[in-house]
């Protein structure tokens, strides 16, 4: 059935996401990585600039100010 193909594809992609350097990645990070990867090329993908803005808006203010300083030329 079509639904099993999607599940098999997800497991196949997930297996390739963790290499020997990422074996201790948290489950939350892994789920986030899989979700973002599945959105690429779809209407859910806002583009890298919008995604970076969303991430920065959720970061603590001390981290935001240090990244903002890096952007100034």
Short mmCIF file of N, CA and C in Angstrom, two decimals:
data_model
loop_
_atom_site.label_atom_id
_atom_site.label_comp_id
_atom_site.label_asym_id
_atom_site.label_seq_id
_atom_site.Cartn_x
_atom_site.Cartn_y
_atom_site.Cartn_z
N UNK A 1 0.82 -1.20 0.00
CA UNK A 1 0.00 0.00 0.00
C UNK A 1 0.86 1.26 0.00
N UNK A 2 0.29 2.36 -0.46
CA UNK A 2 1.03 3.62 -0.57
C UNK A 2 1.52 4.11 0.79
N UNK A 3 0.74 3.89 1.83
CA UNK A 3 1.15 4.38 3.15
C UNK A 3 2.39 3.67 3.67
N UNK A 4 2.57 2.40 3.33
CA UNK A 4 3.76 1.68 3.80
C UNK A 4 5.01 2.18 3.10
N UNK A 5 4.88 2.64 1.86
CA UNK A 5 6.04 3.16 1.13
C UNK A 5 6.56 4.41 1.84
N UNK A 6 5.65 5.30 2.25
CA UNK A 6 6.08 6.51 2.96
C UNK A 6 6.78 6.17 4.27
N UNK A 7 6.25 5.21 5.00
CA UNK A 7 6.87 4.82 6.27
C UNK A 7 8.25 4.20 6.03
N UNK A 8 8.36 3.35 5.03
CA UNK A 8 9.65 2.74 4.73
C UNK A 8 10.66 3.79 4.31
N UNK A 9 10.22 4.76 3.53
CA UNK A 9 11.12 5.83 3.10
C UNK A 9 11.59 6.64 4.31
N UNK A 10 10.68 6.94 5.23
CA UNK A 10 11.05 7.70 6.43
C UNK A 10 12.08 6.96 7.26
N UNK A 11 11.90 5.66 7.44
CA UNK A 11 12.87 4.89 8.21
C UNK A 11 14.21 4.81 7.49
N UNK A 12 14.18 4.68 6.17
CA UNK A 12 15.41 4.62 5.41
C UNK A 12 16.18 5.93 5.52
N UNK A 13 15.47 7.04 5.39
CA UNK A 13 16.12 8.35 5.51
C UNK A 13 16.63 8.56 6.92
N UNK A 14 15.82 8.17 7.91
CA UNK A 14 16.22 8.32 9.31
C UNK A 14 17.47 7.54 9.63
N UNK A 15 17.59 6.36 9.08
CA UNK A 15 18.78 5.53 9.33
C UNK A 15 20.03 6.22 8.80
N UNK A 16 19.90 6.92 7.69
CA UNK A 16 21.06 7.59 7.11
C UNK A 16 21.38 8.92 7.78
N UNK A 17 20.48 9.44 8.61
CA UNK A 17 20.70 10.74 9.23
C UNK A 17 21.71 10.69 10.37
N UNK A 18 21.85 9.56 11.01
CA UNK A 18 22.77 9.47 12.14
C UNK A 18 23.99 8.67 11.72
N UNK A 19 25.14 9.35 11.66
CA UNK A 19 26.37 8.65 11.32
C UNK A 19 27.16 8.40 12.60
N UNK A 20 28.36 7.92 12.47
CA UNK A 20 29.14 7.55 13.66
C UNK A 20 29.48 8.76 14.53
N UNK A 21 29.43 9.97 13.99
CA UNK A 21 29.71 11.17 14.77
C UNK A 21 28.46 11.69 15.51
N UNK A 22 27.29 11.21 15.14
CA UNK A 22 26.05 11.73 15.71
C UNK A 22 25.31 10.69 16.53
N UNK A 23 25.99 9.68 17.00
CA UNK A 23 25.31 8.59 17.69
C UNK A 23 24.65 9.01 18.99
N UNK A 24 25.07 10.13 19.57
CA UNK A 24 24.46 10.56 20.82
C UNK A 24 23.53 11.75 20.65
N UNK A 25 23.01 11.94 19.44
CA UNK A 25 22.05 13.01 19.19
C UNK A 25 20.77 12.74 19.99
N UNK A 26 20.23 13.78 20.60
CA UNK A 26 19.02 13.59 21.40
C UNK A 26 17.84 13.27 20.49
N UNK A 27 16.85 12.62 21.05
CA UNK A 27 15.67 12.27 20.26
C UNK A 27 14.94 13.51 19.78
N UNK A 28 14.96 14.58 20.57
CA UNK A 28 14.31 15.82 20.16
C UNK A 28 15.01 16.42 18.95
N UNK A 29 16.34 16.44 18.96
CA UNK A 29 17.09 16.96 17.82
C UNK A 29 16.86 16.11 16.59
N UNK A 30 16.82 14.80 16.77
CA UNK A 30 16.61 13.90 15.64
C UNK A 30 15.23 14.12 15.03
N UNK A 31 14.20 14.23 15.88
CA UNK A 31 12.85 14.46 15.36
C UNK A 31 12.77 15.78 14.61
N UNK A 32 13.41 16.80 15.14
CA UNK A 32 13.43 18.09 14.47
C UNK A 32 14.13 18.03 13.13
N UNK A 33 15.25 17.33 13.09
CA UNK A 33 15.99 17.17 11.84
C UNK A 33 15.17 16.43 10.80
N UNK A 34 14.48 15.39 11.22
CA UNK A 34 13.64 14.62 10.30
C UNK A 34 12.46 15.46 9.80
N UNK A 35 11.85 16.23 10.70
CA UNK A 35 10.71 17.07 10.30
C UNK A 35 11.15 18.13 9.29
N UNK A 36 12.25 18.81 9.59
CA UNK A 36 12.72 19.84 8.67
C UNK A 36 13.11 19.24 7.32
N UNK A 37 13.75 18.09 7.35
CA UNK A 37 14.14 17.43 6.11
C UNK A 37 12.95 17.04 5.26
N UNK A 38 11.86 16.63 5.91
CA UNK A 38 10.68 16.22 5.15
C UNK A 38 9.94 17.42 4.57
N UNK A 39 10.20 18.62 5.09
CA UNK A 39 9.51 19.81 4.59
C UNK A 39 10.23 20.44 3.40
N UNK A 40 11.48 20.08 3.15
CA UNK A 40 12.23 20.70 2.06
C UNK A 40 11.51 20.53 0.74
N UNK A 41 11.39 21.59 -0.01
CA UNK A 41 10.77 21.53 -1.32
C UNK A 41 9.25 21.50 -1.29
N UNK A 42 8.64 21.69 -0.11
CA UNK A 42 7.18 21.72 -0.01
C UNK A 42 6.74 23.13 0.39
N UNK A 43 5.45 23.41 0.32
CA UNK A 43 4.97 24.73 0.76
C UNK A 43 5.24 25.00 2.25
N UNK A 44 5.53 23.96 3.04
CA UNK A 44 5.84 24.16 4.45
C UNK A 44 7.24 24.71 4.67
N UNK A 45 8.08 24.68 3.63
CA UNK A 45 9.46 25.15 3.72
C UNK A 45 9.48 26.66 3.49
N UNK A 46 9.72 27.46 4.55
CA UNK A 46 9.67 28.91 4.39
C UNK A 46 10.91 29.51 3.74
N UNK A 47 11.94 28.73 3.53
CA UNK A 47 13.19 29.26 3.01
C UNK A 47 14.16 29.49 4.16
N UNK A 48 15.45 29.53 3.85
CA UNK A 48 16.47 29.57 4.89
C UNK A 48 16.44 30.88 5.68
N UNK A 49 16.17 32.01 5.04
CA UNK A 49 16.16 33.28 5.75
C UNK A 49 15.02 33.35 6.77
N UNK A 50 13.82 32.93 6.36
CA UNK A 50 12.69 32.93 7.29
C UNK A 50 12.91 31.92 8.41
N UNK A 51 13.44 30.76 8.07
CA UNK A 51 13.70 29.74 9.09
C UNK A 51 14.72 30.25 10.11
N UNK A 52 15.76 30.92 9.64
CA UNK A 52 16.77 31.47 10.55
C UNK A 52 16.15 32.52 11.46
N UNK A 53 15.26 33.34 10.92
CA UNK A 53 14.58 34.35 11.73
C UNK A 53 13.71 33.73 12.80
N UNK A 54 13.00 32.66 12.45
CA UNK A 54 12.15 31.96 13.42
C UNK A 54 13.00 31.37 14.54
N UNK A 55 14.11 30.74 14.17
CA UNK A 55 14.99 30.14 15.17
C UNK A 55 15.57 31.22 16.07
N UNK A 56 16.04 32.32 15.48
CA UNK A 56 16.63 33.39 16.28
C UNK A 56 15.62 34.02 17.22
N UNK A 57 14.36 34.09 16.80
CA UNK A 57 13.35 34.70 17.67
C UNK A 57 13.06 33.84 18.90
N UNK A 58 13.42 32.56 18.86
CA UNK A 58 13.19 31.67 19.99
C UNK A 58 14.45 31.45 20.83
N UNK A 59 15.55 32.09 20.45
CA UNK A 59 16.80 31.93 21.20
C UNK A 59 16.85 32.93 22.34
N UNK A 60 17.60 32.61 23.41
CA UNK A 60 17.77 33.57 24.51
C UNK A 60 18.38 34.87 24.00
N UNK A 61 18.08 35.97 24.62
CA UNK A 61 18.52 37.28 24.14
C UNK A 61 20.04 37.41 24.10
N UNK A 62 20.77 36.79 25.01
CA UNK A 62 22.24 36.89 25.00
C UNK A 62 22.81 36.25 23.75
N UNK A 63 22.20 35.16 23.28
CA UNK A 63 22.67 34.51 22.05
C UNK A 63 22.28 35.33 20.84
N UNK A 64 21.10 35.94 20.86
CA UNK A 64 20.66 36.75 19.73
C UNK A 64 21.59 37.93 19.51
N UNK A 65 21.99 38.61 20.58
CA UNK A 65 22.84 39.78 20.41
C UNK A 65 24.20 39.40 19.86
N UNK A 66 24.73 38.25 20.23
CA UNK A 66 26.03 37.85 19.71
C UNK A 66 25.94 37.47 18.24
N UNK A 67 24.82 36.87 17.80
CA UNK A 67 24.69 36.53 16.38
C UNK A 67 24.39 37.77 15.57
N UNK A 68 23.68 38.75 16.15
CA UNK A 68 23.40 39.98 15.43
C UNK A 68 24.69 40.75 15.17
N UNK A 69 25.63 40.72 16.11
CA UNK A 69 26.90 41.41 15.94
C UNK A 69 27.70 40.80 14.80
N UNK A 70 27.57 39.49 14.60
CA UNK A 70 28.31 38.82 13.54
C UNK A 70 27.82 39.24 12.16
N UNK A 71 26.55 39.65 12.07
CA UNK A 71 25.98 40.00 10.78
C UNK A 71 26.39 41.40 10.32
N UNK A 72 26.88 42.22 11.23
CA UNK A 72 27.23 43.60 10.89
C UNK A 72 28.59 43.60 10.21
N UNK A 73 28.66 44.33 9.08
CA UNK A 73 29.93 44.40 8.34
C UNK A 73 30.55 45.75 8.49
#
